[in-house]
XYZ file of C-alpha atoms in Angstrom:
652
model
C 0.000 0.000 0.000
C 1.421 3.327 -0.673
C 1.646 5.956 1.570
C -1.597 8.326 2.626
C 1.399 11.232 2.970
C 2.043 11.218 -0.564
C -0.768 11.200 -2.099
C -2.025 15.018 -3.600
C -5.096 16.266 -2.344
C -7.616 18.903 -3.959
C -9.269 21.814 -2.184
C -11.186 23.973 -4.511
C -8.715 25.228 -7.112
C -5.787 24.561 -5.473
C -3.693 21.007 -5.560
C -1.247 19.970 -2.555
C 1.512 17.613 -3.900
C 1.300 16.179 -0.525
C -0.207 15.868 2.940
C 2.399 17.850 5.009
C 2.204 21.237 5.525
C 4.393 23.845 7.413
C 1.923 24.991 10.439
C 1.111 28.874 11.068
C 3.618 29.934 13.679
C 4.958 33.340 14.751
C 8.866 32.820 14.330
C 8.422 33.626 10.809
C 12.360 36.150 11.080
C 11.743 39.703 11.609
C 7.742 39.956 11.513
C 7.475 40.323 15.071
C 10.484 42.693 15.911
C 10.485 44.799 13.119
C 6.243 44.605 11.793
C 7.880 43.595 7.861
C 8.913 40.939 5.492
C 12.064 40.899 5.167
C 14.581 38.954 3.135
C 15.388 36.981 6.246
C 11.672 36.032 6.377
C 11.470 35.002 2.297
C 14.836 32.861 3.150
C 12.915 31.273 6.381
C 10.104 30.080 3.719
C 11.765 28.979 0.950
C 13.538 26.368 3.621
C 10.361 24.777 4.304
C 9.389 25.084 0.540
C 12.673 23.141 -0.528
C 12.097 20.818 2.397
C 9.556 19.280 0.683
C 6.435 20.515 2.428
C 3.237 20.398 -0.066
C 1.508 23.330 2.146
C 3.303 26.459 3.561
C 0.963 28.494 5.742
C 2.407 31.969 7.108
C 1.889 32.432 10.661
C -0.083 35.316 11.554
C -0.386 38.299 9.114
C -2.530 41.281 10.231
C -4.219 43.445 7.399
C -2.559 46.293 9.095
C 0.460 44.696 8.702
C -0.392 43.752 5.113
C -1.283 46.943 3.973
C 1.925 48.373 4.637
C 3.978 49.861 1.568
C 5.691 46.480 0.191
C 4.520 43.826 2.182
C 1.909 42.534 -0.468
C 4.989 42.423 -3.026
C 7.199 40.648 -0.558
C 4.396 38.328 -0.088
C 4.062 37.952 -3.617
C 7.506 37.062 -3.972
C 7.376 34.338 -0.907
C 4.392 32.971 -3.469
C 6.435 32.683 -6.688
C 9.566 31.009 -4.527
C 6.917 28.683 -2.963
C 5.079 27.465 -6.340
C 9.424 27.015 -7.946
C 9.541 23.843 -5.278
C 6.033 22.499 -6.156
C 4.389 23.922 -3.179
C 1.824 25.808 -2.133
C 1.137 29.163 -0.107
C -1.486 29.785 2.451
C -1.155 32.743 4.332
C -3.106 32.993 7.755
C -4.943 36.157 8.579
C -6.093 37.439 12.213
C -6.428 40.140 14.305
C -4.876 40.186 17.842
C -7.915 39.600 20.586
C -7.763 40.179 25.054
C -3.781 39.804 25.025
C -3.435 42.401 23.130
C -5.977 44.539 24.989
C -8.845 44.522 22.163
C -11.852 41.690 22.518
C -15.339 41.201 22.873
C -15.817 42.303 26.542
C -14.467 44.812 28.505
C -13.376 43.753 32.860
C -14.045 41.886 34.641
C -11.567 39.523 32.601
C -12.680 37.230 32.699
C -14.752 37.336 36.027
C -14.405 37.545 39.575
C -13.426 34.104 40.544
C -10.601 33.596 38.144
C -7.024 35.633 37.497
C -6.923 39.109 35.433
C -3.133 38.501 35.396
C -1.944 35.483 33.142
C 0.368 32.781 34.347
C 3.378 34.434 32.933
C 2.812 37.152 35.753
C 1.702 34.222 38.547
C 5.539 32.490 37.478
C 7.621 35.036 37.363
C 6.122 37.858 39.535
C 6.631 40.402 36.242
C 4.389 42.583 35.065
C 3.108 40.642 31.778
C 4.267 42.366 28.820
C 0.519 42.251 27.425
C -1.715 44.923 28.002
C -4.883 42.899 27.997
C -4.075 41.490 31.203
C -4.874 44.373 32.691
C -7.483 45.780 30.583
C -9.268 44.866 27.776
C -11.019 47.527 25.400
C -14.445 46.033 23.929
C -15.216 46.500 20.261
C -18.029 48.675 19.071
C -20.659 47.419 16.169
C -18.840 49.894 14.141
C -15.151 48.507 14.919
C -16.542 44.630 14.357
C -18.200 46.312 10.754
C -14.645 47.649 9.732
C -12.750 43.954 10.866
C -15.240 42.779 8.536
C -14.193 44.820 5.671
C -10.713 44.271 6.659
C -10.481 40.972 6.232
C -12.455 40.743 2.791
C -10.444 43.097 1.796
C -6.673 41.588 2.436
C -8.311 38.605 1.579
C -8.729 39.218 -2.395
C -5.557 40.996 -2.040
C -3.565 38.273 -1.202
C -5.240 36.310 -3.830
C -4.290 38.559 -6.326
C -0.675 38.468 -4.878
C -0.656 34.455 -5.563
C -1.585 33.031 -2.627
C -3.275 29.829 -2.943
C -5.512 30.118 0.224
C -5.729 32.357 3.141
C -6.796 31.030 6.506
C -8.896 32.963 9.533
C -7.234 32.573 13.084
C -10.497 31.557 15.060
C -7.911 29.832 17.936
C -6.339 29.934 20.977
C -8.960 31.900 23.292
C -7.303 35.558 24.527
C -4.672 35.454 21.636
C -7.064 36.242 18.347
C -9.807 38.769 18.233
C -12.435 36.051 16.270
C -11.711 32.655 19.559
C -12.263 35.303 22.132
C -15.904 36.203 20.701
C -16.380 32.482 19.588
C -15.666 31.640 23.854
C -18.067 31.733 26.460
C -14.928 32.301 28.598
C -14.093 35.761 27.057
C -17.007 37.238 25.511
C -19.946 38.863 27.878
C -21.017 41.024 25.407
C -24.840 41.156 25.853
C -25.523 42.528 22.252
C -26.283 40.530 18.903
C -22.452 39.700 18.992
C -22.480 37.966 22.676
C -24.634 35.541 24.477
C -25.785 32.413 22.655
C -23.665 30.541 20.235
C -25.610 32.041 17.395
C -24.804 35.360 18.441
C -21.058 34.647 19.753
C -20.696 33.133 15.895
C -21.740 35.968 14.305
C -18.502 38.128 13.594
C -16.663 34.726 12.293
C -19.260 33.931 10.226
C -20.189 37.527 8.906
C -16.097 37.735 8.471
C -15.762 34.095 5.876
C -19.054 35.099 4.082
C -17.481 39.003 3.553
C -14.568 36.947 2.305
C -16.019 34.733 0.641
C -17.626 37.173 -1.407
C -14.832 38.373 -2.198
C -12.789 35.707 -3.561
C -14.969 33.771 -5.181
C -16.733 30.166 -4.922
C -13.229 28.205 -5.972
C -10.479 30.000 -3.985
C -10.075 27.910 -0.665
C -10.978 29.410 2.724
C -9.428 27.506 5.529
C -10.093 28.072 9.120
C -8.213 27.634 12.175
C -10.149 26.744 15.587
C -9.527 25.656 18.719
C -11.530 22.352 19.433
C -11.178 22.525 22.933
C -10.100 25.130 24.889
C -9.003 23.348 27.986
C -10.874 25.261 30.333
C -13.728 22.754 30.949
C -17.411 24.037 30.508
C -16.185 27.460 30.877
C -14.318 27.705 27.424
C -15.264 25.908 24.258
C -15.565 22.147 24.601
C -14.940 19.767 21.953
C -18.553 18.696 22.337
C -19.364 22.473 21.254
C -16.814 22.506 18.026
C -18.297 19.328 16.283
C -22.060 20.487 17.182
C -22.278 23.823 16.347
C -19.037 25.507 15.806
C -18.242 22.998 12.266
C -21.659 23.263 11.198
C -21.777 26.500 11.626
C -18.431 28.211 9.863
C -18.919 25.312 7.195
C -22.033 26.719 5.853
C -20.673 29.844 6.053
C -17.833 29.200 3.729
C -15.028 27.430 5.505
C -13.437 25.202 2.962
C -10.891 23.458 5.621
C -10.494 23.134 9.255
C -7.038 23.733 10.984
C -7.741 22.226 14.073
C -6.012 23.589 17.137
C -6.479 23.609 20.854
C -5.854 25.975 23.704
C -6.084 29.220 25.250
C -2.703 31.706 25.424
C -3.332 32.867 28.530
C -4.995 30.359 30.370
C -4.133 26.916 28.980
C -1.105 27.643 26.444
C 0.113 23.746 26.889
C -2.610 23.287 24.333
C -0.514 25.268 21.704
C 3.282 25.593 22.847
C 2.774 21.564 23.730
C 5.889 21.027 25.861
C 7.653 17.637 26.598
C 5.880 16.760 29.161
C 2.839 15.497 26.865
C 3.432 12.183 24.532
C 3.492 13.253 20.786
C 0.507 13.527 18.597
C -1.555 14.310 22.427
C -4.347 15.777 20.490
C -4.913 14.203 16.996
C -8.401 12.918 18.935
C -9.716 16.723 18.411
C -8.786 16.975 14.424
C -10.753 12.936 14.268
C -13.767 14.854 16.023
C -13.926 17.380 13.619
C -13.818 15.271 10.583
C -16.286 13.154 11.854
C -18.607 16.509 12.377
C -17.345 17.924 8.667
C -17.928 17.565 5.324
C -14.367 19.334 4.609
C -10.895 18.590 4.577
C -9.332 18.630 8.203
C -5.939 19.394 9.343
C -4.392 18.058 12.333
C -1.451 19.272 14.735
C 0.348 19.068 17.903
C 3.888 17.609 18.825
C 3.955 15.604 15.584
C 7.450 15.209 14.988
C 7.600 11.865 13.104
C 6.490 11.351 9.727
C 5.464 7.439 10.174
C 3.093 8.848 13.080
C 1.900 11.548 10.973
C 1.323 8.074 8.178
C -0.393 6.499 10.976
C -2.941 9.179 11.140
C -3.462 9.510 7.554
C -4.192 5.990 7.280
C -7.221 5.734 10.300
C -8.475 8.701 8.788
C -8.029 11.287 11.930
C -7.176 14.089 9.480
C -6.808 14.634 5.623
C -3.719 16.885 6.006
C -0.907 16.878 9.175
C 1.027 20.503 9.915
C 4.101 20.466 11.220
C 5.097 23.175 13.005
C 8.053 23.077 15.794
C 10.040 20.278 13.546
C 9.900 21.810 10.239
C 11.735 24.452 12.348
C 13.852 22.214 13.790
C 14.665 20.597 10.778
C 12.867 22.193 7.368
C 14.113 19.102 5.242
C 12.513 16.352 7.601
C 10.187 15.534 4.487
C 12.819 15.185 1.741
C 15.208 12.888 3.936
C 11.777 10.495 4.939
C 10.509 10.519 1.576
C 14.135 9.810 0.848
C 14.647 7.203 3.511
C 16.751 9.155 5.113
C 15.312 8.888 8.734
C 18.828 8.651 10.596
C 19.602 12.477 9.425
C 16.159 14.000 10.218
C 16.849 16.332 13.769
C 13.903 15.860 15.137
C 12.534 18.683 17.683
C 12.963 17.972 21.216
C 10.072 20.075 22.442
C 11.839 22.096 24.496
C 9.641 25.418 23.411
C 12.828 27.449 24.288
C 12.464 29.911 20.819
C 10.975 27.435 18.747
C 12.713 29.431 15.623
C 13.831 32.525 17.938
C 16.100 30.391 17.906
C 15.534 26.877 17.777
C 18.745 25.509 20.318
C 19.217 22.419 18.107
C 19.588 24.353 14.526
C 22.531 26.778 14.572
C 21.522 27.960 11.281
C 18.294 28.733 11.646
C 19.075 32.287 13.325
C 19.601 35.506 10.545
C 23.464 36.059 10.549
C 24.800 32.715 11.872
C 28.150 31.586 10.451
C 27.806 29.602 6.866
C 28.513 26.381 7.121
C 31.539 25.983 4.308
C 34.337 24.236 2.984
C 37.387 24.495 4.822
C 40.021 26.267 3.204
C 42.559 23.589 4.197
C 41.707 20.223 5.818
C 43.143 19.696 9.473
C 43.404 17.007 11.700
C 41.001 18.049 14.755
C 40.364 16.473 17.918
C 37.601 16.865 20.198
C 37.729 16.148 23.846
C 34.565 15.606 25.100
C 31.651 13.547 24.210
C 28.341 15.680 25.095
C 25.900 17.918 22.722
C 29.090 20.569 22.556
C 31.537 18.173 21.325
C 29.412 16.272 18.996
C 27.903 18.967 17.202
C 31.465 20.706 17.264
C 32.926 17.001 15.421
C 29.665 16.903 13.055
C 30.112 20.373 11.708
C 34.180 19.806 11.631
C 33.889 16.499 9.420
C 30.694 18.188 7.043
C 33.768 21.502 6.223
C 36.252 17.987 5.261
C 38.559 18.043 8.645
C 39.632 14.585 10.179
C 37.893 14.769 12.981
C 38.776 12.275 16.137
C 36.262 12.414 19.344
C 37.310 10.862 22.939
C 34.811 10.832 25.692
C 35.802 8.963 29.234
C 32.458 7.626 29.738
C 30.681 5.067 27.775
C 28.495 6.846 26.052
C 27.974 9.852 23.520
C 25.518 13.018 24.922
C 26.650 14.327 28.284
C 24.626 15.971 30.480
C 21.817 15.672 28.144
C 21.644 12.156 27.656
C 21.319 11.713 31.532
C 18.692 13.936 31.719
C 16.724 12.097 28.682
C 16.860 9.033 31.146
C 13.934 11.030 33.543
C 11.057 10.212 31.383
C 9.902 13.904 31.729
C 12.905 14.726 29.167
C 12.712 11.571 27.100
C 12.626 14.009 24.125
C 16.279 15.268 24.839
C 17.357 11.705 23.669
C 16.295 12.986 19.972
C 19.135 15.294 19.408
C 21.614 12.900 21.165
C 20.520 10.003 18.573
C 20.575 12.666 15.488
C 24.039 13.853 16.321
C 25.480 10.149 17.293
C 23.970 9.081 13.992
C 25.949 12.250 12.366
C 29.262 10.564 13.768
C 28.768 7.310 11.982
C 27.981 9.196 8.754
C 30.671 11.370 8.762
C 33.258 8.491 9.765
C 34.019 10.561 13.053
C 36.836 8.754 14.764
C 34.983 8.140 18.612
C 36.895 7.112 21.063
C 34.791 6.182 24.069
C 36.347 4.967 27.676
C 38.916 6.858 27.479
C 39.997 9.933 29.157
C 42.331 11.963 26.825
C 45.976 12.215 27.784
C 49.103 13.298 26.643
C 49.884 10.299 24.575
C 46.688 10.736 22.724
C 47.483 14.317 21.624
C 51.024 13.186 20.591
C 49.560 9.886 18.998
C 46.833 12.169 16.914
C 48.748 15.263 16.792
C 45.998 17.413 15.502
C 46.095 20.784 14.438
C 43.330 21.998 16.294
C 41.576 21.216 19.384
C 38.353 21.715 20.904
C 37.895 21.386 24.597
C 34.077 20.220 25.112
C 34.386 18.721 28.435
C 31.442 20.030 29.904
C 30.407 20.474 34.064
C 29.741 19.070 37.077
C 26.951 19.941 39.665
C 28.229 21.848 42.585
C 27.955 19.882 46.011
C 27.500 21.709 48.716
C 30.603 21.536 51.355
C 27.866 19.877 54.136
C 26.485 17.280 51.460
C 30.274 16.371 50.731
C 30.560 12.302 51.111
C 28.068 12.109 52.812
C 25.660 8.523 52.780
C 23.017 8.039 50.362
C 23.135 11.602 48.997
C 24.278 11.785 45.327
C 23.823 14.804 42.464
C 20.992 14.923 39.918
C 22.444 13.486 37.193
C 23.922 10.760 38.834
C 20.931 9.655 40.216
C 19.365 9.414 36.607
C 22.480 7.276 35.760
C 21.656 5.135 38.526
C 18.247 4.983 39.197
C 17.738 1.602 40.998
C 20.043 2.958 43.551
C 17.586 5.602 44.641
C 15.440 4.786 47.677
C 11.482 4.965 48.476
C 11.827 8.377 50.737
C 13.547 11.179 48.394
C 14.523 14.570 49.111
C 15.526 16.743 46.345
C 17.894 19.593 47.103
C 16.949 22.355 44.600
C 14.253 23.632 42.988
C 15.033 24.894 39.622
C 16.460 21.528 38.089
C 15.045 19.369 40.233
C 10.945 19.900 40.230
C 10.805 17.988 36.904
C 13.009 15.203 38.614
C 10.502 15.371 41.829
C 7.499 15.050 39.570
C 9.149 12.188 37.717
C 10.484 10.482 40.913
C 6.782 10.369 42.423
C 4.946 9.405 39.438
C 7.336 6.194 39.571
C 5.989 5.973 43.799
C 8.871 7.523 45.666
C 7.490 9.457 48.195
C 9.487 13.158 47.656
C 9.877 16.363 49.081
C 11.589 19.096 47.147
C 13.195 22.031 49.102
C 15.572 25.122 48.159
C 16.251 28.459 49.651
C 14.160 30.944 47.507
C 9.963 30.878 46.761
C 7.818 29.189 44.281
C 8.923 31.431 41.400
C 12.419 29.370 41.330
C 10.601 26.316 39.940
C 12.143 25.641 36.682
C 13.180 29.074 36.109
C 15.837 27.261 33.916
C 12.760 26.860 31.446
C 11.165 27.912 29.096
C 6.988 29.138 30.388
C 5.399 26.910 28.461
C 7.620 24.552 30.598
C 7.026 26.403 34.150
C 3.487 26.407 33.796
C 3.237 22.345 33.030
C 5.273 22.304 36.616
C 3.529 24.901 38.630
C -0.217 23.435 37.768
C 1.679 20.256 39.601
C 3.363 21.644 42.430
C 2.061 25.067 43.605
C -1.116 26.801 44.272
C -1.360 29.004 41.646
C -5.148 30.711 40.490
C -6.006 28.338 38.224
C -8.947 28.482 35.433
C -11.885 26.646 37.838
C -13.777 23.918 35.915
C -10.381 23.244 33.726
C -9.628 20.039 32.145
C -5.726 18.526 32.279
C -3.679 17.799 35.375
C -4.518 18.891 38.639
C -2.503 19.755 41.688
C 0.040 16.946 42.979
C 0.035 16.296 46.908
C 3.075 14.055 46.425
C 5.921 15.977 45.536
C 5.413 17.857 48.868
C 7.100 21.561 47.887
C 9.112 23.657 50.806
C 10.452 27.255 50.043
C 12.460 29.753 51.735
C 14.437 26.555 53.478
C 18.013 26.807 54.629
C 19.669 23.253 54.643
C 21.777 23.564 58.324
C 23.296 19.719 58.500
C 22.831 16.435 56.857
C 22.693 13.763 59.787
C 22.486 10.053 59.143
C 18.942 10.926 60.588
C 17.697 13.079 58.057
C 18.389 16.764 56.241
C 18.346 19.319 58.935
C 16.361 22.259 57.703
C 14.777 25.912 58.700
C 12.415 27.548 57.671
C 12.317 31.206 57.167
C 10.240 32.053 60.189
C 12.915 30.188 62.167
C 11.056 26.814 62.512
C 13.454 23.189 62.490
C 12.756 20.173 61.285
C 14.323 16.965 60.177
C 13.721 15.262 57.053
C 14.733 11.428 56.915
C 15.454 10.015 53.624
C 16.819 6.992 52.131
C 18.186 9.291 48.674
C 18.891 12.682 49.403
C 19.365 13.885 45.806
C 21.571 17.359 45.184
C 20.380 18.707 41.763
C 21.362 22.862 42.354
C 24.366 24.561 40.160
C 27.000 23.581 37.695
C 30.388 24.316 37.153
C 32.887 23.976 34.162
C 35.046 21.266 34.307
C 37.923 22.998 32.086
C 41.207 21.684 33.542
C 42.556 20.109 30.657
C 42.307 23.254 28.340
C 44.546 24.654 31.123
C 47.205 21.857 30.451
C 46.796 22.354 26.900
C 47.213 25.807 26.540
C 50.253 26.664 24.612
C 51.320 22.910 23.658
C 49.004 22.591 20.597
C 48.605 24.420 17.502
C 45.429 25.646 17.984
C 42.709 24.876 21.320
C 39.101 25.822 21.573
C 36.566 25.734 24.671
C 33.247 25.038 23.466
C 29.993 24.529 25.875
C 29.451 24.145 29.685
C 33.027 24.243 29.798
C 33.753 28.034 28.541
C 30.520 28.889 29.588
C 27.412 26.632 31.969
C 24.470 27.398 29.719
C 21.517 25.479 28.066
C 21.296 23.025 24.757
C 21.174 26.022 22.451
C 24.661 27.305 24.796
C 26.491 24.521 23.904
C 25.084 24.300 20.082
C 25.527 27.775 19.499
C 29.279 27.907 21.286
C 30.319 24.318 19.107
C 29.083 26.270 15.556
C 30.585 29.480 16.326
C 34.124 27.311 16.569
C 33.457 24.722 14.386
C 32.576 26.911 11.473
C 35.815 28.909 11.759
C 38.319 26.281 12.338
């Protein structure tokens, strides 16, 4: 049988060569900071276009923004580079809604019993940078008349420019002007544009008929909705979308359903779907929909792997699978799978830190990064140290032509990151660690592993350059030094049958995913550290603190909500000083003075790092040329040590 993926489908005049198609995102280069199309932004689309996508959609593209002088020729120009690689161009239309200050209703936002500040502000204690958090200014008739005209407007427009279909953003609750009069959660507009569903409908549907209109019967009209909003009865349900939502914006024109899920503001792991969630998490709202419509559906969310997106094709869940975060990741995932080249697709690791602003795992996605060229003249280079830094530093080395040799002392390629992939939390880390050891056998990277470089080994190899990646080391506290049955974080992920029933965790910014992980499994865990419930994974990305704090704090949540509710086991202690470590237990304080003991069979120590750099040190001055790439010259993050191992790399 051949594959569902490959096969062309037909919506009204326009002809995908395939079923994948690049979803709407908003790390399209220089939209956001600078309000134009750039050349950096025609160079970000005509990746995706050359990767083999059949469908690129733009993320969100305001008729203000539209209308400016130029942008409908730059447009037109992303259109003609689109249709030169056999794809086509959709560009996605919307108008900013609550978090931008404009909606449906004015306060109280969005009532009484729930928070006017989002969970950016409840995480990081910051004012929120959006000023419908605070206020939201309600539309008049008059204002909803002129969106209306707006959008019919731009639409024909960017038909004329060559786009093959433009899409409505009808999604993600406080985030779009059209979801936030669509929810019950955001509009209480008591006028013929609030109350019943009819009503709340009203300005979508009057919008895709206006448009409609204006295009014509053939030109596709695609729509993009949230099925669920993930705030329970309060929000849109899922039972709502396939009973009168679909009906509804079908008969009004819709030609295609984009289906989506989530709120910004109030349930955002619905669209920036970290780790935490198992891939493809919401394909069961896109098989709702197509059950309710008599239109092509698209479905979306963490689907990262083509033989899943297959699998969906097949059982009929959608007619069409976006990919969003891994076409950023990797724009040429569906050339090297239609290709059979699965080993050299980099597949996304969900981290949601940038997602294309940057994305940590693709050095060159980022305007002005260093090409990645020849080498003038081929050198012997050797790379001590066997973690993200290292391997991505020997991968780009052997690509320019260098002989490239790798040692690491431990038995295994990936570092720090491949012990963190081993807490199922961060399973998704193991991705890049499997792309890049892949990358080693391809290249014919010499890897040495078990074996802690020396002296002999330089003189044995003598390279001409080399690049220190020898990472860090969690800091142990001077009390917790050799000490019983306390070890650091990621040594208790390398040895995870030594840890006991009764854990306490020592820190909370890398440690509340290991607590969450550690009592999902049935340890019984407390996690303490010195500072308040802010610190939680303030490592992370938000989409990332606000999976944790809905599990470990007792933040204002959205009443009524569906998803995962508030864990009793980890227990969570802030504002604790750590005074001795006993064989009876972790002596702590509190901050209003109050002691206590806490006995433990694994008392885990997961706070800072430090470089572990002494080699470069002996090194210095007795090779030709030596580098220090990662954790080593600097303790960072993934994209640290990606970004340090290019910048080196790509110069040597």
């Amino acid at each position: 049988m051949g594959k569902k993926i490959l096969e062309p489908i037909k919506i009204k005049n326009m002809e995908l060569k395939n079923r994948i198609g690049l979803a709407p995102l908003l790390n399209m280069p220089d939209v956001l900071t600078t309000f134009t199309i750039t050349d950096n932004t025609v160079k970000w689309f005509e990746a995706r276009a050359k990767g083999g996508a059949g469908l690129i959609m733009t993320g969100t593209l305001a008729p203000i923004l539209l209308n400016l002088p130029g942008a409908l020729d730059r447009v037109a120009q992303i259109a003609e580079m689109v249709h030169s690689y056999g794809a086509k161009l959709g560009v996605q239309t919307g108008g900013g809604g609550p978090m931008l200050g404009v909606g449906p209703s004015t306060m109280p936002y969005p009532d009484e019993l729930h928070p006017k500040q989002s969970i950016f502000e409840i995480m990081t204690g910051q004012l929120s940078p959006f000023p419908g958090i605070e206020a939201v200014t309600e539309l008049t008739v008059d204002d909803i008349k002129q969106n209306i005209n707006d959008f019919a407007d731009i639409a024909v427009k960017l038909k004329d420019a060559g786009v093959d279909c433009v899409e409505l953003h009808c999604a993600h609750g406080g985030a779009t002007l059209y979801c936030s009069f669509i929810s019950p959660f955001y509009n209480r507009r008591t006028d013929d544009y609030g109350g019943n569903w009819e009503n709340r409908l009203r300005f979508p549907v009057e919008t895709i008929k206006a448009m409609r209109k204006a295009v014509g019967d053939d030109y596709p009209l695609f729509a993009r909705i949230s099925a669920d909003e993930l705030l329970g009865g309060m929000g849109i349900t899922l039972e709502d979308t396939t009973k009168v939502i679909v009906p509804t914006l079908e008969e009004a024109g819709v030609d295609c359903f984009d289906v989506s899920q989530g709120s910004i503001l109030h349930s955002p792991q619905g669209i920036q779907i970290p780790l935490y969630y198992p891939r493809g998490c919401f394909i069961h709202h896109a098989e709702a929909v197509k059950k309710a419509a008599n239109v092509p559906v698209i479905g979306v969310g963490r689907i990262v792997d083509l033989d899943m997106a297959e699998k969906f094709l097949q059982e009929g869940k959608a007619d069409i699978i976006y990919m969003g975060r891994q076409l950023t990741s990797d724009p040429e995932t569906p050339n090297k799978y239609f290709q059979g080249q699965i080993d050299d697709i980099r597949k996304c690791i969900a981290c949601v830190e940038g997602c294309g602003t940057p994305c940590p795992i693709n050095y060159d996605i980022e305007p002005g990064s260093l090409p990645l060229e020849p080498a003038e003249k081929p050198k012997k280079v050797l790379v001590i140290g066997g973690g993200v830094a290292g391997m991505e530093a020997a991968r780009v080395c052997a690509l320019r032509g260098h002989e490239v040799t790798l040692i690491e002392k431990r038995p295994e390629l990936g570092g720090m990151v491949a012990a963190l992939a081993l807490n199922p939390l961060n399973a998704e880390f193991e991705n890049f660690v499997e792309y890049l050891g892949a990358q080693m056998r391809k290249l014919n990277v010499d890897v040495r592993i078990c074996k802690e470089a020396s002296a002999a080994d330089i003189e044995e190899i003598n390279p001409d350059a080399v690049i220190v990646a020898t990472g860090s080391v969690l800091t142990m506290p001077d009390l917790a030094e050799d000490k019983p049955l306390v070890i650091d974080h990621i040594d208790a992920l390398r040895n995870k049958s030594e840890i006991g029933d009764k854990v306490v965790i020592w820190g909370h910014v890398y440690g509340a995913e290991l607590a969450v992980a550690l009592a999902e499994e049935g340890k019984d865990v407390i996690l303490l550290g010195e500072a308040g419930e802010n610190a939680l994974t303030s490592h992370a990305a938000n989409d990332r603190k606000f999976w944790i704090f809905k599990r470990l704090t007792d933040i204002n949540m959205v009443r009524n909500g569906s998803g995962e509710a508030r864990l009793t086991n980890p227990k969570v202690l802030y504002n604790i000083k750590v005074e001795d470590i006993t064989p009876e237990g972790i002596n702590i304080v509190s901050r209003q003075g109050l002691k206590d003991t806490l006995p433990y069979d694994t008392l885990i120590i997961s706070r800072g790092r430090k470089p572990v750099d002494s080699i470069y040190d002996e090194l210095e001055g007795k090779v030709k040329e030596i580098y220090k790439i990662g954790d080593c010259s600097k303790v960072a993050n993934i994209k640290g040590a990606v970004w340090s191992a290019n910048e080196v790399a790509r110069k040597i």
